[in-house]
mmCIF file of C-alpha atoms and ligand atoms in Angstrom:
data_model
loop_
_atom_site.group_PDB
_atom_site.id
_atom_site.type_symbol
_atom_site.label_atom_id
_atom_site.label_comp_id
_atom_site.label_asym_id
_atom_site.label_seq_id
_atom_site.Cartn_x
_atom_site.Cartn_y
_atom_site.Cartn_z
ATOM 1 C CA MET A 29 -13.117 0.776 -20.231
ATOM 2 C CA SER A 30 -12.580 0.418 -16.485
ATOM 3 C CA ARG A 31 -13.105 3.191 -13.954
ATOM 4 C CA GLU A 32 -9.781 4.574 -12.786
ATOM 5 C CA VAL A 33 -9.150 4.270 -9.067
ATOM 6 C CA LEU A 34 -6.135 4.844 -6.837
ATOM 7 C CA VAL A 35 -6.008 3.872 -3.163
ATOM 8 C CA ILE A 36 -3.026 4.593 -0.929
ATOM 9 C CA HIS A 37 -1.963 3.941 2.646
ATOM 10 C CA GLY A 38 0.579 5.497 4.949
ATOM 11 C CA GLY A 39 0.695 2.634 7.410
ATOM 12 C CA ALA A 40 -1.321 1.090 10.220
ATOM 13 C CA GLY A 41 -0.363 0.691 13.846
ATOM 14 C CA ARG A 42 -0.824 1.890 17.388
ATOM 15 C CA TYR A 43 -2.149 5.321 18.176
ATOM 16 C CA ARG A 44 0.608 7.711 19.151
ATOM 17 C CA GLN A 45 0.679 11.242 20.510
ATOM 18 C CA SER A 46 2.744 12.601 17.642
ATOM 19 C CA LEU A 47 -0.038 11.780 15.179
ATOM 20 C CA GLN A 48 -1.950 14.886 16.214
ATOM 21 C CA GLU A 49 1.133 17.091 15.778
ATOM 22 C CA GLU A 50 1.932 15.506 12.420
ATOM 23 C CA ARG A 51 -1.658 15.280 11.169
ATOM 24 C CA LYS A 52 -1.495 18.285 8.870
ATOM 25 C CA GLU A 53 1.799 17.217 7.330
ATOM 26 C CA ILE A 54 0.579 13.656 6.841
ATOM 27 C CA GLU A 55 -2.661 14.829 5.236
ATOM 28 C CA LYS A 56 -0.737 17.122 2.913
ATOM 29 C CA THR A 57 1.544 14.233 1.969
ATOM 30 C CA LEU A 58 -1.420 11.965 1.228
ATOM 31 C CA ARG A 59 -3.119 14.618 -0.891
ATOM 32 C CA GLY A 60 0.111 15.172 -2.826
ATOM 33 C CA ALA A 61 0.544 11.420 -3.334
ATOM 34 C CA LEU A 62 -3.051 11.054 -4.568
ATOM 35 C CA GLU A 63 -2.567 13.982 -6.904
ATOM 36 C CA ASP A 64 0.744 12.727 -8.353
ATOM 37 C CA GLY A 65 -0.546 9.186 -8.595
ATOM 38 C CA PHE A 66 -3.824 10.132 -10.244
ATOM 39 C CA LYS A 67 -2.061 12.337 -12.783
ATOM 40 C CA ALA A 68 0.133 9.362 -13.688
ATOM 41 C CA LEU A 69 -2.950 7.139 -13.841
ATOM 42 C CA LYS A 70 -4.631 9.501 -16.307
ATOM 43 C CA SER A 71 -1.631 9.827 -18.590
ATOM 44 C CA GLY A 72 -0.117 6.365 -18.135
ATOM 45 C CA SER A 73 -0.909 3.063 -16.456
ATOM 46 C CA SER A 74 -1.804 1.801 -13.000
ATOM 47 C CA LEU A 75 1.866 0.870 -12.630
ATOM 48 C CA ASP A 76 2.873 4.519 -13.149
ATOM 49 C CA ALA A 77 0.205 5.536 -10.662
ATOM 50 C CA VAL A 78 1.356 3.293 -7.815
ATOM 51 C CA GLU A 79 4.999 4.198 -8.405
ATOM 52 C CA GLU A 80 4.312 7.948 -8.386
ATOM 53 C CA ALA A 81 2.034 7.810 -5.356
ATOM 54 C CA VAL A 82 4.520 5.751 -3.346
ATOM 55 C CA LYS A 83 7.435 7.889 -4.505
ATOM 56 C CA ALA A 84 5.666 11.030 -3.257
ATOM 57 C CA MET A 85 5.218 9.421 0.155
ATOM 58 C CA GLU A 86 8.862 8.234 0.194
ATOM 59 C CA ALA A 87 9.984 11.776 -0.609
ATOM 60 C CA SER A 88 7.907 13.359 2.178
ATOM 61 C CA GLY A 89 10.168 12.218 5.011
ATOM 62 C CA ILE A 90 7.143 12.114 7.336
ATOM 63 C CA LEU A 91 6.183 8.471 6.739
ATOM 64 C CA ASN A 92 8.195 5.294 7.334
ATOM 65 C CA ALA A 93 9.616 4.853 3.831
ATOM 66 C CA GLY A 94 12.198 6.503 1.627
ATOM 67 C CA LYS A 95 13.603 9.619 3.299
ATOM 68 C CA GLY A 96 11.552 8.952 6.414
ATOM 69 C CA ALA A 97 12.547 5.276 6.769
ATOM 70 C CA ALA A 98 12.738 3.973 10.344
ATOM 71 C CA LEU A 99 16.218 3.473 11.799
ATOM 72 C CA ASN A 100 17.488 0.005 12.573
ATOM 73 C CA LEU A 101 19.262 -1.049 15.758
ATOM 74 C CA LEU A 102 22.474 0.594 14.598
ATOM 75 C CA GLY A 103 20.747 3.833 13.605
ATOM 76 C CA GLU A 104 20.851 3.137 9.851
ATOM 77 C CA GLN A 105 18.081 3.256 7.255
ATOM 78 C CA GLU A 106 17.466 0.053 5.303
ATOM 79 C CA ARG A 107 14.570 0.232 2.880
ATOM 80 C CA ASP A 108 12.438 -2.543 1.376
ATOM 81 C CA ALA A 109 10.075 -2.023 -1.567
ATOM 82 C CA SER A 110 8.177 -3.917 -4.225
ATOM 83 C CA VAL A 111 5.976 -3.383 -7.221
ATOM 84 C CA MET A 112 3.699 -5.753 -9.105
ATOM 85 C CA PHE A 113 1.861 -5.385 -12.418
ATOM 86 C CA GLY A 114 -1.230 -7.555 -12.659
ATOM 87 C CA LYS A 115 -1.350 -7.830 -16.433
ATOM 88 C CA ASN A 116 1.485 -10.332 -16.683
ATOM 89 C CA LEU A 117 2.376 -10.787 -12.987
ATOM 90 C CA SER A 118 5.592 -8.810 -13.495
ATOM 91 C CA PHE A 119 7.273 -8.269 -10.167
ATOM 92 C CA GLY A 120 10.280 -6.370 -8.838
ATOM 93 C CA ALA A 121 11.605 -5.933 -5.317
ATOM 94 C CA VAL A 122 14.551 -4.625 -3.333
ATOM 95 C CA ALA A 123 15.542 -5.053 0.291
ATOM 96 C CA SER A 124 17.981 -3.438 2.733
ATOM 97 C CA VAL A 125 18.592 -0.513 0.381
ATOM 98 C CA LYS A 126 20.799 2.234 1.771
ATOM 99 C CA TYR A 127 22.013 4.098 -1.311
ATOM 100 C CA THR A 128 18.771 5.738 -2.459
ATOM 101 C CA TRP A 129 15.611 6.913 -0.669
ATOM 102 C CA ASN A 130 13.573 6.073 -3.796
ATOM 103 C CA ALA A 131 13.248 2.336 -3.219
ATOM 104 C CA VAL A 132 9.981 1.896 -5.152
ATOM 105 C CA THR A 133 11.526 3.169 -8.380
ATOM 106 C CA LEU A 134 14.501 0.892 -7.820
ATOM 107 C CA ALA A 135 12.087 -2.048 -7.422
ATOM 108 C CA ARG A 136 10.440 -1.082 -10.722
ATOM 109 C CA ARG A 137 13.863 -0.905 -12.405
ATOM 110 C CA VAL A 138 14.629 -4.423 -11.161
ATOM 111 C CA MET A 139 11.342 -5.550 -12.718
ATOM 112 C CA GLU A 140 11.826 -3.797 -16.043
ATOM 113 C CA ARG A 141 15.565 -3.576 -16.597
ATOM 114 C CA THR A 142 16.873 -6.881 -15.264
ATOM 115 C CA ASP A 143 16.037 -10.553 -15.668
ATOM 116 C CA HIS A 144 15.578 -10.840 -11.913
ATOM 117 C CA VAL A 145 12.768 -10.155 -9.508
ATOM 118 C CA PHE A 146 14.614 -9.341 -6.282
ATOM 119 C CA LEU A 147 17.879 -7.611 -5.381
ATOM 120 C CA VAL A 148 19.162 -7.050 -1.845
ATOM 121 C CA GLY A 149 21.772 -5.035 0.036
ATOM 122 C CA SER A 150 24.934 -4.008 -1.774
ATOM 123 C CA GLY A 151 23.674 -5.447 -5.080
ATOM 124 C CA ALA A 152 20.553 -3.307 -4.963
ATOM 125 C CA ASP A 153 22.595 -0.281 -3.895
ATOM 126 C CA LYS A 154 24.987 -0.781 -6.805
ATOM 127 C CA LEU A 155 22.112 -0.890 -9.303
ATOM 128 C CA ALA A 156 20.623 2.278 -7.791
ATOM 129 C CA GLU A 157 23.961 4.025 -8.187
ATOM 130 C CA ILE A 158 24.455 2.831 -11.779
ATOM 131 C CA LEU A 159 20.943 3.946 -12.707
ATOM 132 C CA GLY A 160 21.534 7.348 -11.150
ATOM 133 C CA LEU A 161 18.765 7.202 -8.540
ATOM 134 C CA ASP A 162 18.770 10.005 -6.019
ATOM 135 C CA PRO A 163 21.173 9.337 -3.083
ATOM 136 C CA ALA A 164 19.579 9.014 0.347
ATOM 137 C CA GLY A 165 21.530 11.490 2.473
ATOM 138 C CA LYS A 166 21.484 11.394 6.277
ATOM 139 C CA PRO A 167 18.375 10.603 8.325
ATOM 140 C CA SER A 168 16.603 13.778 9.488
ATOM 141 C CA ASN A 169 17.018 15.193 13.010
ATOM 142 C CA ARG A 170 13.449 14.144 13.759
ATOM 143 C CA LEU A 171 14.340 10.499 12.999
ATOM 144 C CA GLN A 172 17.590 10.646 14.923
ATOM 145 C CA GLU A 173 15.822 12.092 17.952
ATOM 146 C CA ARG A 174 13.179 9.394 17.757
ATOM 147 C CA TYR A 175 15.923 6.756 17.591
ATOM 148 C CA VAL A 176 17.547 8.102 20.761
ATOM 149 C CA GLU A 177 14.157 8.114 22.531
ATOM 150 C CA LEU A 178 13.351 4.572 21.493
ATOM 151 C CA ILE A 179 16.765 3.231 22.445
ATOM 152 C CA LYS A 180 16.297 4.852 25.843
ATOM 153 C CA MET A 181 12.876 3.250 26.113
ATOM 154 C CA VAL A 182 14.136 -0.262 25.397
ATOM 155 C CA GLY A 183 17.248 0.344 27.444
ATOM 156 C CA GLU A 184 19.784 -1.307 25.197
ATOM 157 C CA LYS A 185 21.508 -0.930 21.924
ATOM 158 C CA ASP A 186 23.097 -4.210 21.134
ATOM 159 C CA TYR A 187 22.174 -7.534 19.646
ATOM 160 C CA GLU A 188 20.524 -8.559 22.909
ATOM 161 C CA LEU A 189 17.520 -6.873 21.376
ATOM 162 C CA TRP A 190 17.163 -9.565 18.789
ATOM 163 C CA ARG A 191 14.911 -11.585 21.005
ATOM 164 C CA LYS A 192 12.910 -8.556 22.026
ATOM 165 C CA ASN A 193 12.370 -6.990 18.639
ATOM 166 C CA PHE A 194 8.963 -8.548 18.254
ATOM 167 C CA GLU A 195 7.983 -7.302 21.700
ATOM 168 C CA VAL A 196 9.280 -3.875 20.767
ATOM 169 C CA ALA A 197 7.298 -3.897 17.533
ATOM 170 C CA LYS A 198 4.050 -4.357 19.434
ATOM 171 C CA HIS A 199 4.463 -0.955 21.020
ATOM 172 C CA PHE A 200 5.671 0.994 18.063
ATOM 173 C CA PHE A 201 3.772 2.545 15.242
ATOM 174 C CA SER A 202 4.203 1.857 11.592
ATOM 175 C CA ASP A 203 3.760 4.362 8.696
ATOM 176 C CA THR A 204 4.898 2.096 5.860
ATOM 177 C CA VAL A 205 3.415 3.278 2.549
ATOM 178 C CA GLY A 206 1.619 1.542 -0.291
ATOM 179 C CA ALA A 207 -0.713 1.990 -3.238
ATOM 180 C CA VAL A 208 -3.064 -0.025 -5.440
ATOM 181 C CA ALA A 209 -4.571 1.185 -8.695
ATOM 182 C CA ILE A 210 -6.642 0.178 -11.701
ATOM 183 C CA ASP A 211 -6.344 1.944 -15.053
ATOM 184 C CA LYS A 212 -8.784 2.281 -17.920
ATOM 185 C CA GLU A 213 -7.416 -0.862 -19.567
ATOM 186 C CA GLY A 214 -8.357 -2.791 -16.429
ATOM 187 C CA ASN A 215 -4.739 -3.356 -15.365
ATOM 188 C CA LEU A 216 -4.271 -3.745 -11.626
ATOM 189 C CA SER A 217 -0.999 -2.724 -9.934
ATOM 190 C CA ALA A 218 0.315 -2.610 -6.377
ATOM 191 C CA ALA A 219 3.392 -1.156 -4.690
ATOM 192 C CA THR A 220 4.630 -1.076 -1.096
ATOM 193 C CA SER A 221 7.657 0.638 0.472
ATOM 194 C CA THR A 222 9.018 0.720 4.021
ATOM 195 C CA GLY A 223 11.904 1.344 6.360
ATOM 196 C CA GLY A 224 10.667 -1.729 8.246
ATOM 197 C CA LEU A 225 10.304 -1.951 11.995
ATOM 198 C CA TRP A 226 12.060 0.568 14.206
ATOM 199 C CA LEU A 227 15.212 -0.890 15.810
ATOM 200 C CA LYS A 228 15.054 -3.972 13.593
ATOM 201 C CA LEU A 229 18.220 -6.017 13.348
ATOM 202 C CA PRO A 230 20.402 -4.919 10.433
ATOM 203 C CA GLY A 231 19.579 -7.139 7.470
ATOM 204 C CA ARG A 232 16.040 -7.868 8.666
ATOM 205 C CA VAL A 233 13.526 -8.013 5.831
ATOM 206 C CA GLY A 234 9.775 -7.920 6.442
ATOM 207 C CA ASP A 235 6.737 -8.636 4.307
ATOM 208 C CA THR A 236 6.925 -5.500 2.153
ATOM 209 C CA PRO A 237 9.123 -6.816 -0.687
ATOM 210 C CA LEU A 238 7.759 -10.370 -0.636
ATOM 211 C CA PRO A 239 5.232 -11.174 -3.374
ATOM 212 C CA GLY A 240 1.988 -12.453 -1.895
ATOM 213 C CA ALA A 241 2.896 -11.099 1.535
ATOM 214 C CA GLY A 242 3.210 -7.283 1.465
ATOM 215 C CA VAL A 243 2.074 -6.870 -2.124
ATOM 216 C CA TYR A 244 0.127 -8.671 -4.842
ATOM 217 C CA ALA A 245 -1.603 -7.798 -8.124
ATOM 218 C CA GLU A 246 -3.355 -9.994 -10.646
ATOM 219 C CA ASN A 247 -5.590 -8.702 -13.417
ATOM 220 C CA GLY A 248 -9.185 -9.823 -13.167
ATOM 221 C CA VAL A 249 -8.727 -10.512 -9.461
ATOM 222 C CA VAL A 250 -7.257 -7.934 -7.076
ATOM 223 C CA ALA A 251 -4.346 -5.638 -6.169
ATOM 224 C CA VAL A 252 -3.274 -5.564 -2.509
ATOM 225 C CA SER A 253 -0.788 -3.666 -0.349
ATOM 226 C CA ALA A 254 -0.179 -4.557 3.306
ATOM 227 C CA THR A 255 1.229 -2.822 6.355
ATOM 228 C CA GLY A 256 1.856 -3.981 9.903
ATOM 229 C CA ILE A 257 4.133 -6.484 11.599
ATOM 230 C CA GLY A 258 6.015 -7.992 8.692
ATOM 231 C CA GLU A 259 6.856 -11.271 10.379
ATOM 232 C CA LEU A 260 3.151 -12.078 10.780
ATOM 233 C CA ILE A 261 2.065 -10.799 7.371
ATOM 234 C CA ALA A 262 4.823 -12.797 5.659
ATOM 235 C CA ARG A 263 4.001 -16.002 7.511
ATOM 236 C CA TYR A 264 0.338 -15.719 6.570
ATOM 237 C CA LEU A 265 0.983 -14.484 3.010
ATOM 238 C CA ALA A 266 -1.777 -11.982 3.666
ATOM 239 C CA SER A 267 -1.963 -10.334 0.231
ATOM 240 C CA VAL A 268 -2.280 -13.517 -1.797
ATOM 241 C CA LYS A 269 -4.827 -14.847 0.707
ATOM 242 C CA VAL A 270 -7.001 -11.862 -0.219
ATOM 243 C CA ALA A 271 -6.557 -12.805 -3.885
ATOM 244 C CA PHE A 272 -7.581 -16.433 -3.241
ATOM 245 C CA LYS A 273 -10.732 -15.280 -1.492
ATOM 246 C CA VAL A 274 -11.669 -12.853 -4.272
ATOM 247 C CA LYS A 275 -10.973 -15.550 -6.848
ATOM 248 C CA SER A 276 -13.318 -17.896 -5.060
ATOM 249 C CA GLY A 277 -16.114 -15.326 -5.280
ATOM 250 C CA LEU A 278 -15.894 -13.261 -2.092
ATOM 251 C CA ILE A 279 -16.308 -9.491 -2.492
ATOM 252 C CA VAL A 280 -13.132 -7.548 -1.849
ATOM 253 C CA GLU A 281 -14.484 -5.683 1.223
ATOM 254 C CA LYS A 282 -15.175 -9.021 2.880
ATOM 255 C CA ALA A 283 -11.939 -10.662 1.681
ATOM 256 C CA VAL A 284 -9.697 -8.094 3.416
ATOM 257 C CA GLU A 285 -11.827 -8.209 6.568
ATOM 258 C CA GLU A 286 -11.561 -11.982 6.731
ATOM 259 C CA VAL A 287 -7.770 -11.963 6.296
ATOM 260 C CA VAL A 288 -7.375 -9.335 9.040
ATOM 261 C CA GLY A 289 -9.650 -11.410 11.287
ATOM 262 C CA GLU A 290 -7.720 -14.602 10.574
ATOM 263 C CA ILE A 291 -4.352 -12.965 11.329
ATOM 264 C CA THR A 292 -5.692 -11.463 14.557
ATOM 265 C CA GLN A 293 -7.036 -14.791 15.666
ATOM 266 C CA LEU A 294 -4.117 -16.943 14.561
ATOM 267 C CA PHE A 295 -1.413 -14.799 16.146
ATOM 268 C CA GLY A 296 -3.567 -13.353 18.944
ATOM 269 C CA GLN A 297 -2.380 -9.871 18.221
ATOM 270 C CA GLU A 298 -4.292 -6.643 17.681
ATOM 271 C CA ASN A 299 -2.476 -3.708 16.087
ATOM 272 C CA SER A 300 -0.708 -6.009 13.684
ATOM 273 C CA ILE A 301 -2.071 -5.457 10.166
ATOM 274 C CA GLY A 302 -3.741 -3.098 7.694
ATOM 275 C CA LEU A 303 -4.738 -3.990 4.122
ATOM 276 C CA ILE A 304 -5.838 -1.949 1.130
ATOM 277 C CA ALA A 305 -7.190 -3.718 -1.927
ATOM 278 C CA LEU A 306 -8.863 -2.987 -5.219
ATOM 279 C CA ASP A 307 -10.721 -5.487 -7.382
ATOM 280 C CA SER A 308 -11.087 -5.584 -11.149
ATOM 281 C CA HIS A 309 -14.337 -3.541 -10.980
ATOM 282 C CA GLY A 310 -12.586 -0.778 -9.041
ATOM 283 C CA ARG A 311 -14.235 -1.773 -5.755
ATOM 284 C CA ILE A 312 -12.241 -1.016 -2.638
ATOM 285 C CA GLY A 313 -11.423 -3.136 0.385
ATOM 286 C CA LEU A 314 -9.889 -1.543 3.486
ATOM 287 C CA ALA A 315 -9.425 -3.415 6.745
ATOM 288 C CA THR A 316 -7.265 -3.237 9.849
ATOM 289 C CA ASN A 317 -7.048 -4.356 13.474
ATOM 290 C CA CYS A 318 -5.074 -1.217 14.352
ATOM 291 C CA GLU A 319 -6.044 2.072 15.982
ATOM 292 C CA VAL A 320 -4.361 4.088 13.262
ATOM 293 C CA PHE A 321 -4.803 3.374 9.558
ATOM 294 C CA ILE A 322 -3.587 6.206 7.353
ATOM 295 C CA ARG A 323 -5.280 5.938 3.979
ATOM 296 C CA GLY A 324 -6.754 7.803 1.060
ATOM 297 C CA PHE A 325 -8.402 7.299 -2.286
ATOM 298 C CA ILE A 326 -9.363 9.001 -5.491
ATOM 299 C CA SER A 327 -11.355 7.809 -8.491
ATOM 300 C CA THR A 328 -12.734 9.249 -11.687
ATOM 301 C CA GLU A 329 -15.955 10.139 -9.858
ATOM 302 C CA LYS A 330 -14.905 10.750 -6.249
ATOM 303 C CA GLY A 331 -12.161 11.995 -3.999
ATOM 304 C CA PRO A 332 -9.582 12.757 -2.950
ATOM 305 C CA MET A 333 -10.605 11.463 0.475
ATOM 306 C CA ILE A 334 -8.354 10.844 3.438
ATOM 307 C CA ALA A 335 -8.653 9.206 6.870
ATOM 308 C CA LEU A 336 -6.029 8.662 9.551
ATOM 309 C CA LEU A 337 -7.715 6.801 12.375
ATOM 310 C CA ALA A 338 -9.167 3.356 11.769
ATOM 311 C CA ASN A 339 -12.582 4.448 13.021
ATOM 312 C CA GLU A 340 -12.694 7.490 10.744
ATOM 313 C CA GLU A 341 -14.861 6.677 7.737
ATOM 314 C CA LEU A 342 -13.426 7.109 4.317
ATOM 315 C CA ALA A 343 -16.852 8.352 3.331
ATOM 316 C CA GLY A 344 -18.177 6.903 0.135
ATOM 317 C CA ALA A 345 -14.977 5.096 -0.739
ATOM 318 C CA TYR A 346 -16.307 1.670 0.104
ATOM 319 C CA LYS A 347 -19.135 1.853 -2.357
ATOM 320 C CA SER A 348 -18.742 1.704 -6.085
HETATM 321 N N1 LIG B 413 5.280 -4.243 7.232
HETATM 322 C C1 LIG B 413 6.462 -3.483 7.488
HETATM 323 C C2 LIG B 413 7.560 -4.398 7.896
HETATM 324 O O1 LIG B 413 7.322 -5.248 8.721
HETATM 325 C C3 LIG B 413 6.308 -2.465 8.540
HETATM 326 C C4 LIG B 413 5.088 -1.635 8.453
HETATM 327 O O2 LIG B 413 4.147 -1.921 7.746
HETATM 328 O O3 LIG B 413 5.092 -0.637 9.134
HETATM 329 O O4 LIG B 413 8.663 -4.209 7.460
#
C-alpha cells in the first residue's frame, strides 16, 4: 500500500501586480482542485486524481488553461493538454483545441478511446464534439481586456510578432496548470493543461502536450508536470530528464533542482521553468527559477497546503 499524494501547480513565471488582486481567487481554485483531486484519488486512481484536479483548474477561468486559456495573436484560445499513466506508460494528448475548455479530459479520451496518442486542431475538436465535451464559449472580459493591453504593449498585431514572441514571453507570466499523483496501488500519473504563451502564433504548440517535455509518468520512478517557456522545456525534454536522474538514484528533490539549474544555465534565462514531481515513495520535488510558482499539495497525512510565490515555503511538503 502506497501513501496517497496529490501535488498540483498553477504555473510559474514572472511576478505581476495582478497576483495580489487575484490571490484569493487563485487560492480558492487551488483548494478546490486539491479537494476534487483528492476525492478522486480516494475513490479511484491517480489518473482520476490528476484529471479532476486539472479539470477544476481549467474550469476556474482564473488560470491559463481551459476557460482561462491565454489568447493567441489573433485573440483566440488554443488549448494544449496531456495525461500519462505510469502503470503502462499510457499517454494521450491534444493540441490547439478550440471546441472545448476541458482539454485534459479530451486528452484522456484520446488515450482511452482511440488507438492514437495525440490529436491536434480540427481533429481534436471533432472528437470533443462527438464525445459531447462541454463547449468553450467566448473568452471572458478579463482575458479580452488583457489581450488589448498586451497588444498595446507590444505595439503590433500581425505576424511580424513571430520573431518577437520569445522576447514577449520573457516578460509575461504563465499560469499553466498541472498535477501529479500516486495512488494506493503505487500508480503514478501526471497531467498538464495550458492555453500556451500569450500572443503565441496560431498553431503554436509548446511543451505541455509533449511526452517527456511537459509531462511524464512511469511507475517505480516518477511523475512530472512542467510549466514555463515551452520552447525551452521541449528542447531540453525536462520531464523525462527528471525521470532519468531519479532512475539513476538521485532523490526527486535534487532531480528537479538539477534540471531547473541545467535549463537556466543552458539557455541563460531565469523565469523560464517550474517543475513538480512525485516519486514512487510519495516524496515530492518542487523547483523553479521563477518569482512566482503557484502550487499546492495534499496527502493522506498532511495538507492541503498552498504557496504562490517561489520563496514561500510549502511547509512540510518536502519531507515524507
Ligand atoms: N509551458 C506552457 C507553454 O509553453 C506555458 C506555461 O507553462 O505557462 O505552452
